[in-house]
């Protein structure tokens, strides 16, 4: 059992405390623009193993490595012209690129999950400066127990990882609330490995290439592809027109819904029907209803275009058989 320390990122010396934790092989939860990440030195095998232990994460599931700039990324992976253009356009930001790992790259094999590729991202927020000071990538999956709801606040982190990690850097609620989009450029097309806040349409427009969706059941080639993931304790029912008596209700949009008075609880992702707001509040909604006594959750239909693709991807995984 670790003594999990909580610090305020607004305090002087907070960044130095995170850096010291990583240099000493510790685990630190730090906010990015997407969700809170569980950071460890990607070259330190014991630290990386600690991520898997803390999260209860399968060892075949690779980790995203976060870098401080494109130059650092190019020391660890081979960039094709399209991947480089996308990095220059969307980094720092919610885009993860899966790229061939360079021979001799100082990344622990556990980070790669047995693959010959590495998933790289350049995040916004305080983690970027910490990585620059460390001088090498940081492995940082979402700071939650594997398969559970991703954290968008320090409280969400502590709910499942208190006593399992060394440090939580509290930077308030994250801005986007949904994990990064993961892609891999394959010749004349782009493979969408995980939808996120950066939509497939924007990527296709920038790259000038078609985007193909990953087929369900394909081998795991990137983080965030487990079928059951992002799940609260209770069962989740999707595309519900109304809650059944006692169900907790996650709604979307301004339209009235019958039977709300019999719901166990109500959370509207966006009363205005705004997909960006819904994405930023999705994990907050699932976390609000993530309790042993809440056995059933019903979710209203969410449009599937644009950002709705990523929202529905997370909901489908939250509702999958476990």
CSV table of N, CA and C in Angstrom, one decimal, residues 243-248 259 262-264 296:
chain,number,residue,atom,x,y,z
A,243,UNK,N,-36.2,5.9,-19.0
A,243,UNK,CA,-35.7,5.0,-18.0
A,243,UNK,C,-36.8,4.1,-17.5
A,244,UNK,N,-36.5,2.8,-17.1
A,244,UNK,CA,-37.4,2.0,-16.4
A,244,UNK,C,-37.4,2.4,-14.9
A,245,UNK,N,-38.4,2.1,-14.2
A,245,UNK,CA,-38.4,2.5,-12.7
A,245,UNK,C,-37.2,2.0,-12.0
A,246,UNK,N,-36.5,2.9,-11.3
A,246,UNK,CA,-35.3,2.6,-10.6
A,246,UNK,C,-34.0,2.8,-11.3
A,247,UNK,N,-34.1,2.8,-12.7
A,247,UNK,CA,-32.9,3.0,-13.4
A,247,UNK,C,-32.4,4.4,-13.3
A,248,UNK,N,-31.0,4.6,-13.3
A,248,UNK,CA,-30.4,5.9,-13.3
A,248,UNK,C,-30.3,6.3,-14.8
A,259,UNK,N,-41.3,9.3,-17.7
A,259,UNK,CA,-40.9,8.4,-16.6
A,259,UNK,C,-39.7,8.9,-15.8
A,262,UNK,N,-39.6,8.5,-12.0
A,262,UNK,CA,-39.4,7.2,-11.4
A,262,UNK,C,-37.9,6.8,-11.5
A,263,UNK,N,-37.0,7.6,-12.1
A,263,UNK,CA,-35.6,7.3,-12.3
A,263,UNK,C,-34.9,7.4,-10.9
A,264,UNK,N,-33.9,6.6,-10.8
A,264,UNK,CA,-33.1,6.6,-9.5
A,264,UNK,C,-32.2,7.8,-9.4
A,296,UNK,N,-28.4,-0.4,-12.3
A,296,UNK,CA,-28.8,-0.2,-13.7
A,296,UNK,C,-28.8,1.2,-14.1
